[in-house]
């Protein structure tokens, strides 16, 4: 009898221990929706895929995706068939529910599925949201995948009021919104009527055993389309700063192009992943040697996208040194060659170098765009320090001239000498452009006239001025030379003194969200704040000024329209770092 009681007690204790065992710590993401999201049978030669099938691969081991989406379901039929109850019964605090319906809610000929976008559609979505929250889980609303329908060259909304209903409901309920419809319609716009077929179930006869006669389906996605939509969802999670995004696996595509081009471990540039990206860099390089700007070279290209890029090889109108173009690509190719010794990368680098040398003005400066086209004007032709354009060009030439290990792929003595001479011309014109205020050297403007070398304007809100940011970059570049000339020393010392004189104390700039939910910036008083500088300082008074799209000088950031105030940096902190480096430089060179 005692043995029996002991056994029962042990079983009961085991039960209590299991009942109170700590959770695994894993987060479950439940996806509910229709066929654009649902799992498909991958064993029958059918290329159709729901985007949630691709979702798991983006997460680390802390997240499990359970795809409960079903073909043909609406908000109503998903509930009526008990599919929602299955999800609800499994929900635990901290889980997520991604909710995406609409395609089948439209079907007013089918009372089992139809919902009114201003009535029952919102009611069912609200119920899913509220019941998710009641379980301590997190709802996320998604608009629908756009259908591939065009009017001329423009994709149109075929989902009517169902799209806006989701957007409005997300705002009303305070639920995170991922606007898949807007993003997929933008993808259609970029791709055009023909090339956009590659994301949908457009099949030629013989392409698929399930569809031997072919298929023309503008609603459902293939593997490429499903992956693109899943990427959109993941990127939207990051932008919305959902805590779930912390569990997304790091991918090279999630970095910015500058990080990929220059900041990866040396050995990575010999990897297959790097070689795949290098194929894109080679593809984007125009025949003239340069590259377009603002192009994330490390993003995966579809076959149609590759065709479009290839067709642009002869384009000379978008080749620029603005926004780090040319500089990043050449640095990337130098690293690729250093690791692989593949002559393809060396030749592409040399093609870029020839472009750099050819684009230089005889006076030593560089235009923002080259070749100069008839009708080019404004800041396209200016010698620009903005975004370090000119400094970037001189940095490449400096590394080649000084035989930096990464840049020894330039091994022709005559070409090395040519680079050294081009660098010297660049330095000479930089020193000439330093602005004299009543006979005293100060700093530089963001851009200078290519003929007079005087400060000049760029866009309407970028007037001639003394630069709080770009000038500091010039000083830091000049301080990199081990044996500066007397002229360089004079320029550095004068600029550093100017930055000391025009420091602004007692304020800082903070970002905030206004009453309309829009991002904004404001200046606040803060006696403990470190010094700051204006982006634009008046050429005569040195006072910071502010200019919006109307091109009129203002005295404060608050007077600038919100769009510019929140989207453009009117204050600079770069001189802080420059002055720290200057203190070390001065101790060495001003004895």
Coordinates of C-alpha atoms in Angstrom, one line a residue:
X1 CA 0.0 0.0 0.0
X2 CA 2.8 2.4 0.9
X3 CA 4.5 1.6 -2.4
X4 CA 1.3 2.5 -4.3
X5 CA 0.9 5.8 -2.4
X6 CA 4.5 6.7 -3.1
X7 CA 4.1 6.0 -6.8
X8 CA 0.9 8.1 -7.0
X9 CA 2.7 11.0 -5.2
X10 CA 5.6 10.8 -7.6
X11 CA 3.3 10.9 -10.6
X12 CA 1.4 13.9 -9.2
X13 CA 4.7 15.7 -8.5
X14 CA 5.8 15.0 -12.1
X15 CA 2.5 16.4 -13.3
X16 CA 3.0 19.6 -11.3
X17 CA 6.6 20.0 -12.6
X18 CA 5.5 19.6 -16.2
X19 CA 2.5 22.0 -15.7
X20 CA 4.8 24.6 -14.3
X21 CA 7.7 24.0 -16.6
X22 CA 9.0 27.2 -18.2
X23 CA 8.0 27.9 -21.8
X24 CA 10.4 27.3 -24.6
X25 CA 10.6 31.0 -25.2
X26 CA 9.7 30.6 -28.8
X27 CA 7.3 33.0 -30.5
X28 CA 4.6 31.5 -32.9
X29 CA 3.5 33.6 -35.8
X30 CA 0.1 32.6 -37.0
X31 CA -0.8 33.7 -40.5
X32 CA -4.5 33.7 -41.6
X33 CA -5.7 34.7 -45.0
X34 CA -6.4 33.4 -48.5
X35 CA -4.6 31.7 -51.4
X36 CA -2.1 34.5 -51.9
X37 CA -0.8 33.5 -48.5
X38 CA -1.6 29.8 -48.2
X39 CA 0.5 26.7 -48.3
X40 CA 0.6 24.8 -51.7
X41 CA 1.4 21.3 -52.6
X42 CA 5.0 21.3 -53.7
X43 CA 5.0 17.6 -54.8
X44 CA 2.9 17.9 -57.9
X45 CA 5.0 20.2 -60.1
X46 CA 2.9 23.2 -59.4
X47 CA 5.0 26.5 -59.1
X48 CA 2.3 28.4 -57.2
X49 CA 3.3 29.6 -53.8
X50 CA 1.7 31.5 -51.0
X51 CA 4.0 34.2 -49.6
X52 CA 3.6 32.9 -46.0
X53 CA 5.3 29.7 -47.2
X54 CA 8.5 31.8 -47.6
X55 CA 8.1 33.5 -44.2
X56 CA 9.9 31.1 -41.9
X57 CA 13.3 31.3 -43.7
X58 CA 13.6 35.0 -42.6
X59 CA 13.5 34.2 -38.9
X60 CA 15.9 32.7 -36.4
X61 CA 15.1 29.7 -34.3
X62 CA 13.2 31.7 -31.7
X63 CA 10.3 32.1 -34.2
X64 CA 7.9 29.4 -35.6
X65 CA 5.6 30.3 -38.4
X66 CA 2.3 28.4 -38.6
X67 CA 0.5 29.2 -41.8
X68 CA -3.2 28.7 -41.4
X69 CA -4.2 30.6 -44.5
X70 CA -6.5 28.6 -46.8
X71 CA -7.3 28.9 -50.5
X72 CA -10.6 30.6 -51.3
X73 CA -11.4 31.9 -47.8
X74 CA -12.8 35.3 -46.8
X75 CA -13.0 36.8 -43.3
X76 CA -16.4 35.3 -43.0
X77 CA -15.8 31.8 -44.3
X78 CA -12.5 31.5 -42.3
X79 CA -14.5 32.0 -39.2
X80 CA -17.6 30.0 -40.2
X81 CA -15.6 26.9 -41.0
X82 CA -13.9 26.9 -37.6
X83 CA -10.5 27.8 -38.9
X84 CA -10.2 30.8 -36.7
X85 CA -11.1 28.7 -33.6
X86 CA -8.2 26.4 -34.4
X87 CA -5.8 29.3 -34.3
X88 CA -7.4 31.0 -31.3
X89 CA -7.2 27.8 -29.2
X90 CA -3.4 27.7 -29.7
X91 CA -2.6 31.4 -29.1
X92 CA -0.4 32.2 -26.1
X93 CA 0.8 35.5 -24.8
X94 CA 3.5 37.0 -27.0
X95 CA 2.5 35.3 -30.2
X96 CA 1.6 37.2 -33.4
X97 CA -1.3 36.9 -35.8
X98 CA -0.8 38.3 -39.3
X99 CA -4.3 38.9 -40.8
X100 CA -4.8 39.4 -44.6
X101 CA -8.1 39.0 -46.3
X102 CA -10.0 40.7 -49.1
X103 CA -9.8 38.8 -52.4
X104 CA -12.6 36.5 -51.6
X105 CA -14.6 38.9 -49.5
X106 CA -15.3 40.7 -52.8
X107 CA -17.3 37.8 -54.2
X108 CA -20.8 39.2 -53.9
X109 CA -22.2 36.3 -55.9
X110 CA -21.2 33.9 -53.1
X111 CA -23.1 34.5 -49.8
X112 CA -20.8 32.1 -47.9
X113 CA -17.8 34.4 -48.5
X114 CA -19.0 37.9 -49.4
X115 CA -18.6 40.7 -46.8
X116 CA -19.4 44.4 -47.1
X117 CA -16.2 46.4 -47.0
X118 CA -17.8 49.0 -44.8
X119 CA -19.7 46.6 -42.6
X120 CA -19.1 42.9 -42.0
X121 CA -15.6 42.9 -43.5
X122 CA -14.5 45.4 -40.8
X123 CA -16.5 43.5 -38.2
X124 CA -14.7 40.2 -38.8
X125 CA -11.3 41.9 -38.9
X126 CA -12.1 43.7 -35.6
X127 CA -13.1 40.4 -34.0
X128 CA -9.8 38.8 -35.1
X129 CA -7.9 41.7 -33.6
X130 CA -9.8 41.9 -30.3
X131 CA -9.7 38.1 -29.7
X132 CA -6.0 38.0 -30.5
X133 CA -5.4 40.8 -28.0
X134 CA -7.5 39.1 -25.4
X135 CA -5.1 36.2 -25.5
X136 CA -2.1 38.5 -24.9
X137 CA -1.0 38.1 -28.5
X138 CA -0.2 40.7 -31.1
X139 CA -2.4 41.3 -34.2
X140 CA -0.9 42.7 -37.4
X141 CA -3.2 43.8 -40.3
X142 CA -2.1 43.5 -43.9
X143 CA -3.6 44.9 -47.1
X144 CA -4.0 42.5 -50.0
X145 CA -1.6 41.4 -52.7
X146 CA -2.4 43.5 -55.7
X147 CA -3.7 41.8 -58.8
X148 CA -1.7 42.2 -62.0
X149 CA -4.1 44.5 -63.9
X150 CA -3.0 47.5 -65.9
X151 CA -4.6 50.4 -67.7
X152 CA -2.0 51.3 -70.2
X153 CA 1.3 51.3 -68.2
X154 CA -0.4 51.9 -64.9
X155 CA -1.4 49.2 -62.4
X156 CA -4.9 49.7 -61.0
X157 CA -6.5 48.8 -57.7
X158 CA -8.9 45.9 -58.3
X159 CA -9.7 45.4 -54.7
X160 CA -11.9 48.5 -54.3
X161 CA -12.8 49.6 -50.8
X162 CA -11.4 46.6 -49.1
X163 CA -7.9 48.1 -49.3
X164 CA -8.8 51.3 -47.6
X165 CA -11.0 49.5 -45.1
X166 CA -7.9 47.7 -43.8
X167 CA -5.9 50.9 -43.6
X168 CA -8.6 52.8 -41.8
X169 CA -9.3 50.0 -39.4
X170 CA -5.6 49.7 -38.5
X171 CA -5.6 53.4 -37.5
X172 CA -8.8 53.1 -35.5
X173 CA -7.7 50.1 -33.6
X174 CA -4.1 51.1 -33.2
X175 CA -2.9 47.9 -35.0
X176 CA 0.4 47.7 -36.9
X177 CA -0.3 47.9 -40.7
X178 CA 1.7 46.4 -43.5
X179 CA 0.5 47.8 -46.7
X180 CA 1.2 44.9 -49.1
X181 CA -1.2 46.3 -51.7
X182 CA 0.6 49.5 -52.0
X183 CA 4.0 47.8 -52.2
X184 CA 3.0 45.1 -54.7
X185 CA 1.3 47.7 -56.9
X186 CA 4.6 49.7 -56.8
X187 CA 6.4 46.5 -57.9
X188 CA 4.0 46.2 -60.8
X189 CA 4.6 49.9 -61.7
X190 CA 8.4 49.4 -61.7
X191 CA 8.2 46.1 -63.7
X192 CA 5.6 47.2 -66.3
X193 CA 2.8 45.1 -67.9
X194 CA 5.1 42.5 -69.5
X195 CA 7.9 42.0 -67.0
X196 CA 5.5 41.8 -64.1
X197 CA 4.3 38.4 -65.3
X198 CA 7.4 36.9 -63.8
X199 CA 5.9 37.3 -60.3
X200 CA 2.6 35.7 -61.0
X201 CA 1.3 32.4 -62.4
X202 CA 1.9 33.0 -66.0
X203 CA 3.0 29.7 -67.5
X204 CA 3.8 28.6 -71.1
X205 CA 2.5 25.2 -72.3
X206 CA 4.8 22.6 -70.9
X207 CA 6.1 24.7 -68.0
X208 CA 4.2 22.8 -65.3
X209 CA 2.8 19.2 -65.2
X210 CA -0.3 20.6 -63.4
X211 CA -0.9 23.1 -66.1
X212 CA 0.2 21.4 -69.3
X213 CA -1.6 23.9 -71.5
X214 CA -0.1 26.9 -69.7
X215 CA -1.8 29.4 -67.5
X216 CA -2.5 33.2 -67.3
X217 CA -3.3 34.0 -63.7
X218 CA -2.9 37.6 -62.5
X219 CA -3.8 36.9 -58.8
X220 CA -1.7 34.0 -57.6
X221 CA 2.1 34.1 -57.0
X222 CA 4.9 31.9 -58.1
X223 CA 8.0 31.3 -56.0
X224 CA 9.7 34.5 -57.0
X225 CA 6.6 36.6 -56.4
X226 CA 5.9 35.0 -53.1
X227 CA 9.5 35.6 -51.9
X228 CA 9.3 39.2 -52.9
X229 CA 6.1 39.7 -50.9
X230 CA 7.6 38.0 -47.9
X231 CA 10.6 40.3 -48.1
X232 CA 8.2 43.3 -48.3
X233 CA 6.5 42.1 -45.1
X234 CA 9.8 41.6 -43.3
X235 CA 11.1 45.0 -44.3
X236 CA 7.9 46.6 -43.2
X237 CA 8.2 44.9 -39.8
X238 CA 11.6 46.5 -39.5
X239 CA 10.4 50.0 -40.5
X240 CA 7.5 49.7 -38.0
X241 CA 10.0 48.5 -35.4
X242 CA 7.8 45.5 -34.4
X243 CA 9.6 43.6 -31.6
X244 CA 9.2 40.5 -33.8
X245 CA 11.7 42.1 -36.2
X246 CA 14.4 41.5 -33.6
X247 CA 14.2 37.8 -34.5
X248 CA 14.8 38.3 -38.2
X249 CA 18.0 36.6 -39.4
X250 CA 20.7 39.0 -40.5
X251 CA 21.0 38.9 -44.3
X252 CA 23.4 40.8 -46.5
X253 CA 20.5 42.3 -48.4
X254 CA 19.3 43.9 -45.2
X255 CA 22.5 46.0 -44.9
X256 CA 23.0 49.2 -46.9
X257 CA 25.2 49.1 -49.9
X258 CA 28.0 51.1 -48.3
X259 CA 28.3 48.4 -45.5
X260 CA 28.4 45.7 -48.1
X261 CA 30.8 47.4 -50.4
X262 CA 33.4 48.4 -47.7
X263 CA 32.7 47.0 -44.3
X264 CA 32.6 43.2 -44.5
X265 CA 35.4 41.0 -43.3
X266 CA 38.2 40.7 -45.8
X267 CA 37.6 37.0 -46.4
X268 CA 33.9 37.6 -47.2
X269 CA 34.9 39.3 -50.5
X270 CA 36.1 35.9 -51.8
X271 CA 32.8 34.2 -50.9
X272 CA 30.2 33.0 -53.4
X273 CA 27.8 35.5 -51.9
X274 CA 30.1 38.3 -52.7
X275 CA 30.7 37.0 -56.2
X276 CA 27.0 37.0 -56.8
X277 CA 26.8 40.6 -55.8
X278 CA 29.8 41.4 -57.9
X279 CA 27.8 40.1 -60.9
X280 CA 25.3 42.9 -60.3
X281 CA 28.0 45.5 -59.9
X282 CA 29.4 44.5 -63.3
X283 CA 26.0 44.5 -64.8
X284 CA 25.1 48.0 -63.5
X285 CA 28.4 49.5 -64.7
X286 CA 27.7 51.6 -67.8
X287 CA 30.0 51.2 -70.8
X288 CA 31.5 54.6 -70.1
X289 CA 32.8 53.2 -66.8
X290 CA 30.6 54.8 -64.1
X291 CA 27.4 53.7 -62.3
X292 CA 24.0 55.3 -61.4
X293 CA 23.4 56.5 -57.9
X294 CA 21.1 55.2 -55.1
X295 CA 21.3 51.6 -56.4
X296 CA 21.5 48.8 -53.8
X297 CA 23.8 46.6 -55.9
X298 CA 23.4 43.7 -53.4
X299 CA 19.7 43.2 -54.0
X300 CA 18.7 40.1 -55.9
X301 CA 17.7 40.8 -59.5
X302 CA 15.1 38.8 -61.4
X303 CA 15.9 37.7 -64.9
X304 CA 13.7 40.5 -66.3
X305 CA 15.4 43.0 -64.0
X306 CA 18.7 41.9 -65.3
X307 CA 17.5 42.4 -68.9
X308 CA 16.5 45.9 -68.1
X309 CA 19.8 46.8 -66.4
X310 CA 21.7 45.3 -69.4
X311 CA 19.7 47.4 -71.8
X312 CA 20.9 50.5 -69.9
X313 CA 24.6 49.7 -70.4
X314 CA 24.9 52.5 -73.0
X315 CA 23.1 55.1 -70.9
X316 CA 25.3 58.1 -70.1
X317 CA 22.7 60.3 -68.5
X318 CA 22.6 58.7 -65.1
X319 CA 26.3 58.3 -64.5
X320 CA 27.4 60.3 -61.4
X321 CA 29.7 60.7 -58.4
X322 CA 26.8 61.9 -56.3
X323 CA 25.7 59.9 -53.2
X324 CA 28.8 57.8 -53.2
X325 CA 28.3 56.4 -56.7
X326 CA 31.5 55.2 -58.3
X327 CA 33.3 55.4 -55.0
X328 CA 31.5 52.5 -53.4
X329 CA 31.6 50.3 -56.5
X330 CA 35.3 50.9 -57.1
X331 CA 36.1 50.1 -53.4
X332 CA 34.0 46.9 -53.7
X333 CA 35.8 45.8 -56.9
X334 CA 39.2 46.5 -55.3
X335 CA 38.3 44.2 -52.4
X336 CA 36.9 41.5 -54.7
X337 CA 40.1 41.5 -56.8
X338 CA 42.3 41.5 -53.6
X339 CA 40.6 38.3 -52.5
X340 CA 40.0 36.5 -55.8
X341 CA 42.6 37.8 -58.3
X342 CA 39.8 37.6 -60.9
X343 CA 40.8 39.9 -63.8
X344 CA 37.2 40.7 -64.5
X345 CA 37.0 42.8 -61.3
X346 CA 40.3 44.5 -62.1
X347 CA 39.2 45.4 -65.6
X348 CA 35.9 46.8 -64.3
X349 CA 37.9 48.8 -61.7
X350 CA 40.2 50.2 -64.3
X351 CA 37.2 51.2 -66.5
X352 CA 35.8 53.1 -63.5
X353 CA 39.2 54.7 -62.9
X354 CA 39.4 55.9 -66.5
X355 CA 35.9 57.4 -66.1
X356 CA 37.1 59.2 -62.9
X357 CA 40.1 60.7 -64.6
X358 CA 38.2 61.7 -67.8
X359 CA 35.5 63.4 -65.7
X360 CA 37.9 65.7 -63.9
X361 CA 37.8 69.4 -65.0
X362 CA 41.1 70.9 -66.2
X363 CA 41.1 73.0 -63.0
X364 CA 41.1 69.9 -60.8
X365 CA 37.4 69.7 -59.8
X366 CA 34.8 67.2 -60.7
X367 CA 31.2 67.8 -61.9
X368 CA 28.5 65.9 -60.2
X369 CA 27.4 64.2 -63.5
X370 CA 29.6 63.3 -66.4
X371 CA 29.6 63.4 -69.4
X372 CA 28.1 66.9 -69.4
X373 CA 25.0 66.9 -71.6
X374 CA 23.5 69.8 -73.5
X375 CA 21.1 71.6 -71.2
X376 CA 22.9 70.4 -68.1
X377 CA 22.9 73.2 -65.5
X378 CA 22.4 73.9 -61.9
X379 CA 24.3 71.7 -59.5
X380 CA 24.9 68.9 -62.1
X381 CA 28.0 70.8 -63.3
X382 CA 29.1 72.2 -60.0
X383 CA 32.2 71.2 -58.2
X384 CA 30.6 69.6 -55.2
X385 CA 31.7 68.6 -51.7
X386 CA 28.2 67.7 -50.8
X387 CA 27.9 64.0 -49.7
X388 CA 31.8 64.0 -50.0
X389 CA 31.6 63.7 -53.8
X390 CA 34.9 65.4 -54.6
X391 CA 36.6 64.0 -51.5
X392 CA 35.6 60.5 -52.5
X393 CA 37.3 60.9 -55.9
X394 CA 40.5 62.2 -54.3
X395 CA 40.4 59.4 -51.7
X396 CA 40.6 56.8 -54.5
X397 CA 43.4 58.7 -56.2
X398 CA 45.3 59.0 -52.9
X399 CA 45.1 55.3 -52.2
X400 CA 46.3 54.5 -55.7
X401 CA 49.2 57.0 -55.5
X402 CA 50.3 55.9 -52.1
X403 CA 50.2 52.2 -53.1
X404 CA 47.5 51.2 -50.6
X405 CA 47.5 47.4 -50.5
X406 CA 43.9 47.2 -51.7
X407 CA 44.6 49.4 -54.6
X408 CA 47.8 47.8 -56.0
X409 CA 45.6 46.3 -58.7
X410 CA 46.6 49.5 -60.5
X411 CA 50.1 48.4 -61.5
X412 CA 50.9 50.5 -64.6
X413 CA 53.5 53.1 -63.5
X414 CA 52.2 55.6 -66.1
X415 CA 48.7 55.2 -64.8
X416 CA 49.8 55.6 -61.2
X417 CA 51.6 58.8 -62.1
X418 CA 48.5 60.1 -63.9
X419 CA 46.5 59.4 -60.7
X420 CA 49.0 61.3 -58.6
X421 CA 48.9 64.3 -60.9
X422 CA 45.1 64.3 -60.9
X423 CA 45.1 64.1 -57.1
X424 CA 47.4 67.1 -56.9
X425 CA 45.1 69.1 -59.2
X426 CA 42.3 68.2 -57.0
X427 CA 44.1 69.4 -53.9
X428 CA 45.2 72.6 -55.6
X429 CA 41.7 73.6 -56.6
X430 CA 40.3 72.6 -53.2
X431 CA 42.8 75.1 -51.5
X432 CA 41.8 77.7 -54.0
X433 CA 38.1 77.3 -53.2
X434 CA 38.5 77.9 -49.5
X435 CA 36.4 81.0 -48.9
X436 CA 38.0 84.2 -47.8
X437 CA 35.9 86.4 -45.5
X438 CA 37.3 90.0 -45.4
X439 CA 40.7 88.5 -46.3
X440 CA 40.5 85.7 -43.7
X441 CA 40.3 82.0 -44.7
X442 CA 37.2 80.2 -43.4
X443 CA 35.9 77.0 -44.8
X444 CA 34.2 75.7 -47.9
X445 CA 30.7 75.7 -49.4
X446 CA 28.9 72.5 -50.3
X447 CA 29.3 73.3 -53.9
X448 CA 31.4 75.8 -55.9
X449 CA 31.0 77.3 -59.4
X450 CA 33.2 75.3 -61.8
X451 CA 34.5 78.5 -63.5
X452 CA 34.8 81.2 -60.7
X453 CA 35.3 78.6 -57.9
X454 CA 33.1 80.8 -55.7
X455 CA 30.3 79.3 -53.4
X456 CA 27.2 78.7 -55.4
X457 CA 23.7 77.2 -55.0
X458 CA 22.4 73.8 -55.7
X459 CA 18.7 73.0 -55.1
X460 CA 16.4 75.8 -54.1
X461 CA 17.0 75.1 -50.4
X462 CA 20.8 75.0 -50.8
X463 CA 22.0 78.6 -51.1
X464 CA 25.6 79.8 -51.3
X465 CA 26.9 79.4 -47.7
X466 CA 29.7 78.3 -45.5
X467 CA 29.2 74.6 -44.8
X468 CA 29.0 73.2 -41.3
X469 CA 29.4 69.6 -42.5
X470 CA 31.1 69.4 -45.9
X471 CA 33.9 71.8 -45.0
X472 CA 34.7 69.6 -41.9
X473 CA 35.0 66.6 -44.3
X474 CA 37.5 68.6 -46.4
X475 CA 39.6 69.4 -43.4
X476 CA 39.7 65.7 -42.3
X477 CA 40.8 64.7 -45.8
X478 CA 43.6 67.2 -45.8
X479 CA 44.8 66.1 -42.3
X480 CA 45.3 62.5 -43.7
X481 CA 48.5 63.5 -45.5
X482 CA 51.7 62.7 -43.6
X483 CA 53.6 65.6 -45.0
X484 CA 51.3 68.5 -45.6
X485 CA 52.5 71.4 -47.5
X486 CA 52.6 74.9 -46.0
X487 CA 49.4 75.8 -48.0
X488 CA 47.6 72.7 -46.6
X489 CA 48.6 73.6 -43.1
X490 CA 47.4 77.1 -43.5
X491 CA 44.0 75.8 -44.9
X492 CA 43.6 73.3 -42.0
X493 CA 44.5 75.8 -39.3
X494 CA 42.2 78.5 -40.7
X495 CA 39.2 76.2 -41.1
X496 CA 39.6 74.7 -37.6
X497 CA 39.7 78.3 -36.2
X498 CA 36.6 79.2 -38.0
X499 CA 34.7 76.1 -36.7
X500 CA 35.8 77.0 -33.2
X501 CA 34.4 80.6 -33.7
X502 CA 31.0 79.6 -35.0
X503 CA 30.1 76.8 -32.5
X504 CA 26.4 76.9 -31.3
X505 CA 25.9 76.1 -27.7
X506 CA 22.8 75.3 -25.6
X507 CA 20.6 73.6 -28.1
X508 CA 19.9 70.2 -29.6
X509 CA 17.7 68.9 -32.3
X510 CA 15.1 66.2 -31.4
X511 CA 12.8 64.1 -33.5
X512 CA 9.1 63.6 -32.5
X513 CA 5.8 62.6 -33.9
X514 CA 3.2 65.4 -34.2
X515 CA -0.5 65.3 -33.4
X516 CA -1.2 64.1 -36.9
X517 CA 1.1 61.1 -36.6
X518 CA 3.8 62.7 -38.9
X519 CA 7.5 62.7 -38.2
X520 CA 9.0 66.1 -37.3
X521 CA 12.0 67.8 -35.8
X522 CA 12.4 70.7 -33.4
X523 CA 15.2 72.6 -31.6
X524 CA 15.1 72.4 -27.8
X525 CA 17.1 74.4 -25.3
X526 CA 19.6 72.2 -23.5
X527 CA 22.5 73.8 -21.6
X528 CA 24.3 70.5 -21.3
X529 CA 24.2 69.8 -25.1
X530 CA 27.5 69.5 -26.9
X531 CA 28.3 72.2 -29.5
X532 CA 26.5 72.0 -32.9
X533 CA 26.9 73.8 -36.2
X534 CA 24.4 75.0 -38.8
X535 CA 24.4 73.2 -42.1
X536 CA 24.5 76.6 -43.8
X537 CA 26.3 79.6 -42.3
X538 CA 26.0 83.1 -43.9
X539 CA 28.9 84.0 -46.0
X540 CA 29.4 87.4 -44.3
X541 CA 27.9 87.1 -40.8
X542 CA 28.6 83.4 -40.1
X543 CA 25.2 83.1 -38.6
X544 CA 23.3 79.8 -39.3
X545 CA 20.3 80.1 -41.6
X546 CA 17.6 77.9 -42.9
X547 CA 16.0 77.6 -46.3
X548 CA 12.9 75.7 -47.4
X549 CA 11.7 74.9 -50.9
X550 CA 10.8 78.5 -51.4
X551 CA 14.5 79.5 -51.4
X552 CA 14.0 82.2 -48.8
X553 CA 16.4 82.5 -45.9
X554 CA 14.9 82.0 -42.4
X555 CA 16.3 82.4 -39.0
X556 CA 15.1 79.2 -37.4
X557 CA 14.3 75.6 -38.1
X558 CA 10.7 76.1 -37.0
X559 CA 10.1 78.4 -39.9
X560 CA 10.8 75.7 -42.4
X561 CA 8.0 73.5 -43.8
X562 CA 7.6 70.2 -42.0
X563 CA 8.5 68.1 -45.1
X564 CA 12.0 69.7 -45.3
X565 CA 12.4 70.0 -41.5
X566 CA 11.9 66.3 -41.0
X567 CA 13.6 65.1 -44.2
X568 CA 16.7 67.2 -44.4
X569 CA 19.5 67.8 -41.9
X570 CA 19.8 71.6 -41.1
X571 CA 22.3 71.1 -38.3
X572 CA 25.7 69.4 -38.4
X573 CA 27.8 67.5 -35.8
X574 CA 30.7 66.4 -38.1
X575 CA 33.0 69.3 -36.9
X576 CA 33.1 67.7 -33.4
X577 CA 35.0 64.8 -34.7
X578 CA 37.1 67.0 -37.0
X579 CA 38.2 69.2 -34.1
X580 CA 39.1 66.2 -32.0
X581 CA 41.3 65.0 -34.8
X582 CA 42.7 68.5 -35.4
X583 CA 43.9 68.6 -31.8
X584 CA 46.1 65.6 -32.4
X585 CA 47.1 66.8 -35.9
X586 CA 48.1 70.3 -34.5
X587 CA 50.3 68.9 -31.8
X588 CA 52.2 67.0 -34.5
X589 CA 52.4 69.6 -37.3
X590 CA 52.1 73.1 -35.6
X591 CA 55.3 72.9 -33.6

